[in-house]
Short mmCIF file of C-alpha atoms in Angstrom, two decimals:
data_model
loop_
_atom_site.label_atom_id
_atom_site.label_comp_id
_atom_site.label_asym_id
_atom_site.label_seq_id
_atom_site.Cartn_x
_atom_site.Cartn_y
_atom_site.Cartn_z
CA MET K 1 23.06 -18.62 5.32
CA PHE K 2 25.15 -16.34 3.10
CA SER K 3 26.60 -19.05 0.86
CA SER K 4 26.08 -16.93 -2.26
CA SER K 5 27.43 -13.72 -0.67
CA SER K 6 30.59 -12.01 -1.77
CA ALA K 7 33.27 -10.78 0.64
CA LEU K 8 31.88 -7.25 0.15
CA GLU K 9 28.39 -8.38 1.17
CA MET K 10 29.81 -10.20 4.19
CA GLU K 11 31.53 -7.00 5.32
CA ILE K 12 28.29 -5.02 4.91
CA PHE K 13 26.15 -7.63 6.70
CA GLN K 14 28.61 -7.86 9.61
CA TYR K 15 28.49 -4.07 10.03
CA ILE K 16 24.67 -4.13 10.06
CA ASP K 17 24.64 -6.95 12.66
CA ALA K 18 27.15 -5.10 14.83
CA HIS K 19 25.06 -1.89 14.75
CA GLN K 20 21.63 -3.39 15.47
CA SER K 21 21.22 -1.51 18.73
CA ASP K 22 21.97 1.84 17.02
CA PHE K 23 19.38 1.13 14.33
CA ILE K 24 16.79 0.17 16.96
CA LYS K 25 17.61 3.33 18.96
CA ASP K 26 16.91 5.42 15.83
CA LEU K 27 13.56 3.66 15.35
CA LYS K 28 12.70 4.26 19.01
CA GLU K 29 13.34 7.99 18.51
CA TRP K 30 11.13 8.08 15.40
CA VAL K 31 8.28 6.03 16.92
CA ALA K 32 8.23 8.42 19.92
CA VAL K 33 6.94 11.21 17.64
CA GLU K 34 3.14 11.01 17.47
CA SER K 35 3.07 11.93 13.77
CA ASP K 36 -0.60 11.12 13.23
CA SER K 37 -1.65 12.92 10.03
CA VAL K 38 -5.35 12.07 10.45
CA GLN K 39 -5.99 14.18 13.57
CA PRO K 40 -5.59 17.94 13.03
CA HIS K 41 -4.37 18.67 16.58
CA LEU K 42 -1.26 16.51 15.94
CA ARG K 43 -0.12 18.33 12.78
CA LYS K 44 2.76 19.94 14.75
CA GLU K 45 4.10 16.45 15.52
CA VAL K 46 3.96 15.53 11.82
CA MET K 47 5.98 18.69 11.05
CA GLN K 48 8.48 17.69 13.76
CA MET K 49 8.77 14.22 12.19
CA MET K 50 9.51 15.70 8.75
CA THR K 51 12.35 17.75 10.29
CA LEU K 52 13.73 14.65 12.03
CA ALA K 53 13.72 12.67 8.76
CA ALA K 54 15.25 15.55 6.79
CA ASP K 55 18.05 15.89 9.38
CA LYS K 56 18.71 12.14 9.17
CA LEU K 57 19.17 12.36 5.38
CA ALA K 58 21.38 15.43 5.74
CA THR K 59 23.74 13.49 8.06
CA LEU K 60 24.13 10.94 5.23
CA GLY K 61 25.48 13.79 3.11
CA ALA K 62 22.30 14.07 1.03
CA THR K 63 21.10 17.42 -0.28
CA VAL K 64 17.61 17.91 1.11
CA ASN K 65 14.83 20.07 -0.24
CA LEU K 66 11.59 20.49 1.73
CA ALA K 67 8.93 21.00 -0.94
CA ASN K 68 6.10 23.19 0.30
CA LEU K 69 2.60 21.84 -0.45
CA GLY K 70 0.59 24.80 0.87
CA SER K 71 -2.36 24.25 3.21
CA GLN K 72 -5.46 22.14 3.72
CA GLU K 73 -8.94 23.38 4.60
CA LEU K 74 -10.87 21.10 6.95
CA PRO K 75 -14.69 20.63 6.78
CA ASP K 76 -15.04 22.90 9.84
CA GLY K 77 -13.26 25.75 8.02
CA GLN K 78 -9.99 25.36 9.95
CA VAL K 79 -6.92 25.83 7.72
CA LEU K 80 -3.86 23.69 8.47
CA PRO K 81 -0.42 23.74 6.86
CA LEU K 82 0.38 20.58 4.88
CA PRO K 83 3.66 18.96 5.92
CA PRO K 84 6.36 19.49 3.26
CA VAL K 85 7.55 16.55 1.15
CA ILE K 86 11.24 15.70 1.51
CA LEU K 87 13.09 15.48 -1.81
CA GLY K 88 16.56 14.13 -1.04
CA GLU K 89 19.49 13.41 -3.33
CA LEU K 90 22.77 11.60 -2.75
CA GLY K 91 25.25 11.00 -5.59
CA LYS K 92 25.17 12.21 -9.20
CA ASP K 93 27.49 9.76 -10.99
CA PRO K 94 26.24 9.46 -14.62
CA GLN K 95 27.83 5.98 -14.83
CA LYS K 96 25.54 4.66 -12.07
CA PRO K 97 21.79 4.03 -12.05
CA THR K 98 19.63 6.32 -9.92
CA VAL K 99 17.21 4.62 -7.52
CA CYS K 100 14.44 6.69 -5.94
CA PHE K 101 12.94 5.47 -2.67
CA TYR K 102 9.45 6.50 -1.54
CA GLY K 103 8.30 6.23 2.07
CA HIS K 104 6.13 8.05 4.60
CA VAL K 105 6.70 8.98 8.23
CA ASP K 106 3.14 9.80 9.28
CA VAL K 107 1.10 7.17 11.10
CA GLN K 108 -2.45 6.02 11.85
CA PRO K 109 -4.06 7.11 15.15
CA ALA K 110 -3.17 4.96 18.19
CA LYS K 111 -4.01 5.05 21.89
CA LYS K 112 -3.04 2.63 24.67
CA GLU K 113 -6.72 2.37 25.67
CA ASP K 114 -7.65 1.14 22.17
CA GLY K 115 -6.30 -2.26 23.22
CA TRP K 116 -2.52 -1.90 22.93
CA ASP K 117 -0.48 -4.00 25.36
CA THR K 118 2.24 -1.32 25.45
CA ASP K 119 2.38 2.45 24.90
CA PRO K 120 2.10 2.78 21.08
CA TYR K 121 4.64 5.63 21.03
CA THR K 122 7.30 3.86 23.10
CA LEU K 123 9.10 1.26 20.98
CA THR K 124 9.08 -1.86 23.16
CA GLU K 125 10.90 -5.11 22.43
CA ILE K 126 9.14 -8.31 23.54
CA ASN K 127 10.32 -11.76 22.39
CA GLY K 128 12.24 -10.34 19.44
CA ASN K 129 9.38 -8.10 18.26
CA LEU K 130 9.57 -4.29 18.22
CA TYR K 131 6.12 -2.94 19.09
CA GLY K 132 5.10 0.63 18.32
CA ARG K 133 2.94 2.71 15.98
CA GLY K 134 4.79 3.13 12.69
CA ALA K 135 7.26 0.31 13.41
CA THR K 136 6.23 -1.42 10.19
CA ASP K 137 4.06 1.27 8.54
CA ASN K 138 6.27 2.98 7.54
CA LYS K 139 9.00 4.35 9.82
CA GLY K 140 10.82 0.98 10.16
CA PRO K 141 11.24 0.39 6.40
CA VAL K 142 12.21 4.06 5.76
CA LEU K 143 14.92 3.82 8.43
CA ALA K 144 16.07 0.40 7.18
CA TRP K 145 16.69 1.93 3.71
CA ILE K 146 18.53 4.93 5.24
CA ASN K 147 20.57 2.57 7.49
CA ALA K 148 21.55 0.49 4.44
CA VAL K 149 22.83 3.64 2.70
CA GLU K 150 24.57 4.74 5.92
CA THR K 151 26.38 1.36 6.08
CA PHE K 152 28.17 2.02 2.75
CA ARG K 153 29.18 5.48 4.01
CA ALA K 154 30.40 4.18 7.38
CA LEU K 155 32.54 1.49 5.71
CA LYS K 156 33.90 4.11 3.25
CA LEU K 157 32.60 2.03 0.32
CA ALA K 158 31.72 3.54 -3.04
CA MET K 159 27.95 3.97 -3.33
CA PRO K 160 26.74 1.38 -5.90
CA VAL K 161 23.92 3.66 -7.11
CA ASN K 162 22.80 7.28 -6.94
CA PHE K 163 20.02 7.74 -4.39
CA LYS K 164 16.93 9.91 -4.40
CA PHE K 165 14.35 10.05 -1.62
CA VAL K 166 10.71 11.10 -1.60
CA ILE K 167 9.41 11.07 1.97
CA GLU K 168 5.96 12.44 2.82
CA GLY K 169 3.89 13.07 5.94
CA MET K 170 0.31 12.75 4.68
CA GLU K 171 0.07 9.19 3.31
CA GLU K 172 -2.38 8.02 5.96
CA ALA K 173 -4.63 11.02 5.13
CA GLY K 174 -4.64 10.46 1.36
CA SER K 175 -1.25 11.88 0.25
CA LEU K 176 -2.72 15.36 -0.22
CA GLY K 177 -0.72 17.41 -2.74
CA LEU K 178 1.73 14.61 -3.59
CA GLU K 179 0.53 13.91 -7.14
CA LYS K 180 0.69 17.59 -8.08
CA LEU K 181 4.27 17.77 -6.72
CA LEU K 182 5.31 14.67 -8.71
CA GLU K 183 3.91 16.24 -11.88
CA GLU K 184 5.75 19.51 -11.19
CA GLU K 185 9.02 17.70 -10.47
CA ASN K 186 8.77 15.12 -13.28
CA GLN K 187 11.09 17.01 -15.64
CA ARG K 188 13.45 18.08 -12.82
CA PHE K 189 13.85 15.81 -9.81
CA PHE K 190 12.72 12.64 -11.62
CA SER K 191 14.42 13.35 -14.96
CA ASP K 192 17.46 11.16 -14.18
CA VAL K 193 15.67 8.52 -12.03
CA ASP K 194 15.89 4.99 -13.45
CA TYR K 195 14.01 2.98 -10.82
CA ILE K 196 11.49 3.64 -8.04
CA VAL K 197 11.22 1.42 -4.95
CA ILE K 198 8.39 1.54 -2.40
CA SER K 199 8.49 -0.45 0.84
CA ASP K 200 5.05 0.16 2.31
CA ASN K 201 3.28 -3.20 2.38
CA LEU K 202 3.75 -6.67 3.90
CA TRP K 203 4.76 -10.19 2.97
CA LEU K 204 1.95 -12.68 2.39
CA SER K 205 3.39 -15.08 4.99
CA ASN K 206 5.09 -14.67 8.37
CA LYS K 207 8.35 -16.29 7.24
CA LYS K 208 8.79 -16.07 3.46
CA PRO K 209 9.83 -12.78 1.79
CA ALA K 210 7.74 -11.38 -1.06
CA LEU K 211 7.96 -8.93 -3.97
CA THR K 212 4.72 -7.18 -4.89
CA TYR K 213 3.98 -6.39 -8.54
CA GLY K 214 0.32 -5.30 -8.54
CA SER K 215 -2.67 -4.09 -6.57
CA ARG K 216 -6.39 -3.74 -7.21
CA GLY K 217 -8.08 -0.39 -7.68
CA ASN K 218 -11.21 0.75 -5.88
CA ALA K 219 -14.46 2.28 -7.12
CA CYS K 220 -16.69 3.45 -4.26
CA PHE K 221 -20.42 3.91 -4.87
CA CYS K 222 -23.36 5.51 -3.07
CA VAL K 223 -26.91 4.51 -4.03
CA GLU K 224 -29.54 6.85 -2.62
CA VAL K 225 -33.31 6.20 -2.48
CA GLU K 226 -35.65 8.96 -1.32
CA CYS K 227 -39.46 8.98 -0.94
CA GLY K 228 -40.20 12.32 0.70
CA SER K 229 -39.01 15.10 2.96
CA LYS K 230 -39.57 13.44 6.35
CA ASP K 231 -39.49 10.09 8.18
CA LEU K 232 -42.88 8.40 8.61
CA HIS K 233 -44.62 6.28 11.29
CA SER K 234 -44.84 2.61 10.26
CA GLY K 235 -48.25 2.23 11.98
CA THR K 236 -49.74 5.08 9.98
CA PHE K 237 -48.03 4.52 6.62
CA GLY K 238 -46.64 0.94 6.65
CA GLY K 239 -48.24 -1.13 3.86
CA ILE K 240 -49.47 1.81 1.75
CA ILE K 241 -46.24 3.41 0.51
CA HIS K 242 -43.12 2.33 -1.41
CA GLU K 243 -40.55 2.27 1.38
CA PRO K 244 -37.07 3.50 0.39
CA LEU K 245 -35.26 0.94 2.56
CA LEU K 246 -37.06 -1.96 0.83
CA ASP K 247 -36.07 -0.50 -2.56
CA LEU K 248 -32.48 -0.09 -1.38
CA ILE K 249 -32.20 -3.63 0.01
CA ALA K 250 -33.51 -5.04 -3.28
CA LEU K 251 -30.90 -2.97 -5.15
CA LEU K 252 -28.04 -4.07 -2.90
CA ASP K 253 -29.21 -7.68 -3.06
CA SER K 254 -28.96 -7.59 -6.87
CA LEU K 255 -25.24 -6.79 -6.90
CA VAL K 256 -23.56 -10.04 -5.91
CA ASP K 257 -24.67 -13.68 -5.50
CA SER K 258 -24.00 -16.15 -2.69
CA THR K 259 -20.84 -17.46 -4.40
CA GLY K 260 -19.28 -13.98 -4.49
CA CYS K 261 -19.92 -13.55 -8.23
CA ILE K 262 -20.76 -9.96 -9.24
CA GLN K 263 -24.15 -9.83 -11.00
CA ILE K 264 -23.59 -6.60 -12.95
CA PRO K 265 -23.68 -7.43 -16.68
CA GLY K 266 -20.33 -6.95 -18.47
CA ILE K 267 -18.28 -6.37 -15.30
CA TYR K 268 -15.87 -9.26 -16.06
CA ASP K 269 -15.58 -8.56 -19.81
CA SER K 270 -12.28 -6.66 -19.74
CA VAL K 271 -10.50 -8.69 -17.01
CA ALA K 272 -7.19 -9.92 -18.50
CA ALA K 273 -6.93 -13.65 -19.17
CA LEU K 274 -4.63 -15.61 -16.85
CA THR K 275 -1.37 -16.60 -18.57
CA ASP K 276 0.45 -19.89 -17.88
CA GLU K 277 3.49 -17.94 -16.65
CA GLU K 278 1.39 -16.10 -14.09
CA ARG K 279 -0.51 -19.22 -13.01
CA LYS K 280 2.88 -20.87 -12.23
CA LEU K 281 3.73 -18.01 -9.84
CA TYR K 282 0.68 -18.92 -7.74
CA GLU K 283 1.76 -22.55 -7.32
CA SER K 284 4.96 -21.76 -5.39
CA ILE K 285 3.44 -19.09 -3.14
CA GLU K 286 3.52 -19.88 0.56
CA PHE K 287 0.00 -19.41 1.88
CA ASP K 288 -1.45 -21.30 4.84
CA LEU K 289 -5.20 -21.57 4.29
CA GLU K 290 -5.89 -22.64 7.86
CA GLU K 291 -3.79 -19.85 9.36
CA HIS K 292 -5.44 -17.28 7.09
CA THR K 293 -8.92 -18.50 8.08
CA LYS K 294 -7.95 -18.30 11.77
CA ASN K 295 -6.37 -14.83 11.37
CA CYS K 296 -9.59 -13.32 10.06
CA GLY K 297 -11.89 -15.24 12.41
CA VAL K 298 -14.22 -16.77 9.81
CA LYS K 299 -15.32 -20.41 9.55
CA LYS K 300 -14.52 -20.89 5.87
CA PHE K 301 -13.75 -19.08 2.61
CA LEU K 302 -15.76 -19.01 -0.62
CA TYR K 303 -13.02 -21.10 -2.28
CA GLY K 304 -11.23 -24.23 -1.13
CA THR K 305 -7.79 -23.98 -2.74
CA LYS K 306 -4.87 -21.60 -2.26
CA GLU K 307 -4.76 -20.74 -5.98
CA GLU K 308 -8.49 -19.94 -6.22
CA ILE K 309 -8.37 -17.76 -3.11
CA LEU K 310 -5.33 -15.77 -4.27
CA LEU K 311 -6.73 -15.34 -7.80
CA HIS K 312 -9.99 -13.95 -6.40
CA LEU K 313 -8.11 -11.75 -3.96
CA TRP K 314 -5.64 -10.29 -6.45
CA ARG K 315 -6.61 -10.52 -10.07
CA TYR K 316 -10.41 -10.75 -10.19
CA PRO K 317 -12.74 -7.92 -9.17
CA SER K 318 -14.78 -8.16 -5.96
CA LEU K 319 -17.81 -6.25 -4.65
CA SER K 320 -18.34 -5.49 -0.94
CA ILE K 321 -21.29 -3.77 0.74
CA HIS K 322 -20.17 -1.45 3.55
CA GLY K 323 -23.28 0.04 5.14
CA ILE K 324 -26.53 2.00 5.01
CA GLU K 325 -26.78 5.65 6.03
CA GLY K 326 -30.11 7.03 7.20
CA ALA K 327 -31.53 3.79 8.61
CA PHE K 328 -32.07 3.44 12.37
CA HIS K 329 -29.14 1.50 13.84
CA GLU K 330 -29.14 2.21 17.58
CA PRO K 331 -29.99 -0.52 20.15
CA GLY K 332 -33.73 -1.10 20.65
CA ILE K 333 -36.67 -0.73 18.24
CA LYS K 334 -37.80 2.45 16.50
CA THR K 335 -40.86 1.92 14.31
CA VAL K 336 -39.94 4.48 11.71
CA ILE K 337 -39.86 4.45 7.88
CA PRO K 338 -36.80 6.52 6.91
CA ALA K 339 -37.43 9.11 4.17
CA LYS K 340 -33.99 8.75 2.60
CA VAL K 341 -31.42 5.96 2.78
CA ILE K 342 -27.98 5.67 1.19
CA GLY K 343 -26.33 2.32 0.55
CA LYS K 344 -22.54 2.21 0.26
CA PHE K 345 -20.54 -0.39 -1.63
CA SER K 346 -17.29 -0.65 -3.52
CA ILE K 347 -15.80 -2.66 -6.36
CA ARG K 348 -12.12 -3.57 -6.19
CA GLN K 349 -11.26 -3.45 -9.86
CA VAL K 350 -8.30 -5.03 -11.66
CA PRO K 351 -6.09 -4.08 -14.64
CA ASN K 352 -7.89 -3.45 -17.96
CA MET K 353 -11.12 -2.44 -16.20
CA ASP K 354 -11.96 1.17 -17.09
CA LEU K 355 -13.41 3.23 -14.21
CA SER K 356 -15.83 5.16 -16.44
CA VAL K 357 -17.08 1.88 -17.97
CA VAL K 358 -17.48 0.32 -14.50
CA LYS K 359 -19.50 3.35 -13.36
CA LYS K 360 -21.75 3.15 -16.45
CA GLN K 361 -22.32 -0.61 -15.92
CA VAL K 362 -23.22 -0.09 -12.25
CA VAL K 363 -25.62 2.80 -12.95
CA GLU K 364 -27.37 0.96 -15.83
CA HIS K 365 -27.73 -2.22 -13.74
CA LEU K 366 -29.19 -0.43 -10.69
CA GLU K 367 -31.53 1.71 -12.80
CA GLY K 368 -32.74 -1.48 -14.56
CA VAL K 369 -33.46 -3.27 -11.26
CA PHE K 370 -35.14 -0.16 -9.84
CA SER K 371 -37.41 0.36 -12.87
CA LYS K 372 -38.77 -3.20 -12.51
CA ARG K 373 -39.97 -2.33 -9.00
CA ASN K 374 -42.27 0.42 -10.36
CA SER K 375 -41.34 2.58 -7.39
CA PRO K 376 -42.15 6.32 -7.45
CA ASN K 377 -39.14 6.99 -5.20
CA LYS K 378 -36.11 8.94 -6.40
CA LEU K 379 -32.94 6.98 -7.20
CA LYS K 380 -29.49 8.55 -7.36
CA VAL K 381 -26.26 6.61 -7.99
CA SER K 382 -22.86 8.27 -7.58
CA MET K 383 -19.19 7.23 -7.53
CA PRO K 384 -17.46 9.60 -5.04
CA LEU K 385 -14.10 7.84 -5.27
CA GLY K 386 -12.32 5.93 -8.02
CA VAL K 387 -8.71 4.71 -7.82
CA LYS K 388 -7.16 2.71 -10.66
CA PRO K 389 -5.30 -0.58 -10.15
CA TRP K 390 -1.52 -0.88 -10.50
CA LEU K 391 0.46 -3.57 -12.30
CA ALA K 392 4.22 -3.86 -12.91
CA ASP K 393 6.22 -6.30 -15.06
CA PHE K 394 7.63 -8.97 -12.71
CA ASN K 395 10.30 -9.78 -15.34
CA ASP K 396 11.66 -6.23 -15.06
CA LEU K 397 15.30 -5.64 -14.06
CA LEU K 398 14.15 -4.21 -10.70
CA TYR K 399 12.44 -7.49 -9.79
CA LYS K 400 15.42 -9.58 -10.97
CA ALA K 401 17.74 -7.53 -8.74
CA ALA K 402 15.40 -7.78 -5.75
CA ARG K 403 14.94 -11.51 -6.27
CA ARG K 404 18.72 -12.04 -6.17
CA ALA K 405 19.03 -9.85 -3.08
CA VAL K 406 16.31 -11.85 -1.29
CA LYS K 407 18.10 -15.09 -2.19
CA THR K 408 21.39 -13.71 -0.84
CA VAL K 409 19.96 -12.53 2.49
CA PHE K 410 17.16 -15.04 3.18
CA GLY K 411 18.51 -18.07 1.29
CA GLU K 412 15.30 -18.62 -0.73
CA ASP K 413 13.40 -17.12 -3.65
CA PRO K 414 10.66 -14.64 -2.77
CA ASP K 415 6.95 -15.09 -3.41
CA PHE K 416 5.74 -12.87 -6.25
CA THR K 417 2.52 -11.37 -4.92
CA ARG K 418 -0.17 -8.90 -5.79
CA ASP K 419 -2.20 -6.97 -3.25
CA GLY K 420 -5.98 -7.26 -2.94
CA SER K 421 -6.21 -3.75 -1.53
CA THR K 422 -5.38 -0.46 -3.26
CA ILE K 423 -1.94 1.17 -3.25
CA PRO K 424 -2.53 4.57 -4.90
CA VAL K 425 1.07 5.71 -4.51
CA ALA K 426 2.55 2.92 -6.70
CA ARG K 427 0.13 3.73 -9.51
CA MET K 428 0.75 7.47 -9.02
CA PHE K 429 4.54 7.15 -9.39
CA GLN K 430 4.24 4.82 -12.39
CA THR K 431 1.69 7.00 -14.21
CA VAL K 432 3.41 10.35 -13.58
CA THR K 433 7.06 9.36 -14.05
CA GLN K 434 6.67 6.42 -16.49
CA LYS K 435 9.55 4.71 -14.62
CA SER K 436 9.84 1.13 -13.33
CA VAL K 437 8.16 0.85 -9.92
CA MET K 438 8.55 -2.03 -7.47
CA MET K 439 7.15 -2.75 -4.02
CA LEU K 440 9.79 -4.37 -1.81
CA PRO K 441 8.26 -5.11 1.62
CA ILE K 442 10.23 -6.11 4.73
CA GLY K 443 7.34 -6.52 7.21
CA ALA K 444 5.84 -9.97 7.86
CA ALA K 445 2.13 -10.76 7.40
CA ASP K 446 1.47 -10.57 11.16
CA ALA K 447 2.98 -7.07 11.60
CA GLY K 448 -0.44 -5.56 12.34
CA GLU K 449 -0.18 -2.32 10.36
CA HIS K 450 -3.06 0.09 11.25
CA SER K 451 -3.96 -2.28 14.11
CA GLN K 452 -3.31 -2.51 17.84
CA ASN K 453 0.15 -3.85 18.75
CA GLU K 454 1.72 -2.97 15.39
CA LYS K 455 5.25 -4.38 15.23
CA ILE K 456 8.25 -5.23 13.16
CA SER K 457 10.40 -8.11 14.36
CA ARG K 458 14.05 -7.36 15.11
CA HIS K 459 14.85 -10.06 12.52
CA ASN K 460 12.83 -8.38 9.75
CA TYR K 461 14.15 -4.90 10.57
CA ILE K 462 17.81 -5.98 10.52
CA GLU K 463 17.58 -8.54 7.69
CA GLY K 464 15.47 -5.97 5.80
CA THR K 465 18.35 -3.51 6.11
CA LYS K 466 20.69 -6.16 4.65
CA LEU K 467 18.16 -6.85 1.89
CA PHE K 468 18.19 -3.19 0.83
CA ALA K 469 22.03 -3.10 0.88
CA ALA K 470 22.23 -6.30 -1.21
CA PHE K 471 19.63 -4.85 -3.59
CA PHE K 472 21.78 -1.74 -4.19
CA LEU K 473 24.66 -4.00 -5.31
CA GLU K 474 22.44 -6.20 -7.50
CA ILE K 475 20.64 -3.38 -9.32
CA SER K 476 23.99 -1.70 -9.92
CA LYS K 477 25.41 -4.89 -11.52
CA LEU K 478 22.33 -5.67 -13.63
CA HIS K 479 21.97 -2.07 -14.81
CA GLN K 480 25.63 -1.97 -15.85
CA ASN K 481 25.32 -5.30 -17.72
CA LEU K 482 22.23 -4.07 -19.53
CA HIS K 483 23.98 -0.90 -20.65
CA GLU K 484 27.15 -2.71 -21.68
CA THR K 485 25.05 -5.14 -23.74
CA SER K 486 23.08 -2.37 -25.45
CA HIS K 487 26.33 -0.43 -26.05
CA THR K 488 27.93 -3.50 -27.71
CA GLU K 489 24.83 -4.03 -29.83
CA THR K 490 24.96 -0.38 -30.96
CA ILE K 491 28.65 -0.75 -32.00
CA ASN K 492 27.91 -3.98 -33.86
#
């Protein structure tokens, strides 16, 4: 399995194998903390989790600073303290590259009665899988990175790189205050950072490792139609007024056709053309169409080939309708004409699409459709949320190092994937720091993040730890080569 490994890597991997039970014990301790950042009454547990993580870094010998983010006011007026962000630092050798790792230790809500087979806050091993809330998102990967660093220390090996850590406790609640902190620390904490690594997503398959180099953005829209100040009886007014819900359904129906193609004029104009190099990446990707169809419980997809599906999931925009507020939706019949209804939809946008242009195109399209209906009702279109897409260069040094590390540990090349969903933190780090950012997942596709029975397999947790250790060695080598080459060129 480790045919391409050096004696040094063998020593590191053997140590990691020998200390599996310690690493799992650490994860059990972390999973036991109900650090749910979404529910206000559990904020104390999130604070406790931040202390636990800070202490863990301190035992590595890292200097740890808990950056205060102030407080958060809830809609009900309650004021809660925001958990601090951990800024950790280990090593300051100017001859070595500095790698900054981002992770989070807060989790999504979970209750046994929601359909978990085990207690979500008791890490339980069944058939080689470690079940528990946060096991894969994101406590497992954070600990795997720390354990990889700890391995070098335990074996008294020189650290191949300088380490920095950014660990937060509000990711699941929108990373409140993080961007402002990054901006404030850009000239200080991040000034000597060369590379940023995030391990907060999953592989595309259950078996084959992946490196992620992009994600779609998200523009969320509300379209509101109002006819008057109160709901009306359909027996008294049905057939003589312009009903808001009929207007709204016509508007929503105009957005996308039955093949999934968005009907808003100009929406595809700025989508980047597909290069041959990128198209080749799609050919080698491991993606089981049948398994994917089964996983999501649908009969068939809009497209019949792996390449078409992945292209439409990753690098073309999509439009989804999410719901209607104000319409009657309880069981039974209520013969009412609602006075005001709000349709909700979103567009997952891709690189080169400008949010302000997308908003303008959507508003103009909906206003055009509405005007043709000659309705006296009031139309209001808004975009309450807009997050830009993220794209990295998969030929970057970071990706070369990670690719070699994957080959060393797993014996095969990784899939190069993009993510159909939105990963605001990758974009945030790239925009603020202007450094190379990479997503290096260790969880398999079936890990169930945010879902019942979330897990990380023992195999992925331990091999993931080895992957991070091998990556430290590879990025150190490649960085040194790059600098020696540029130094020689300068002399010449």
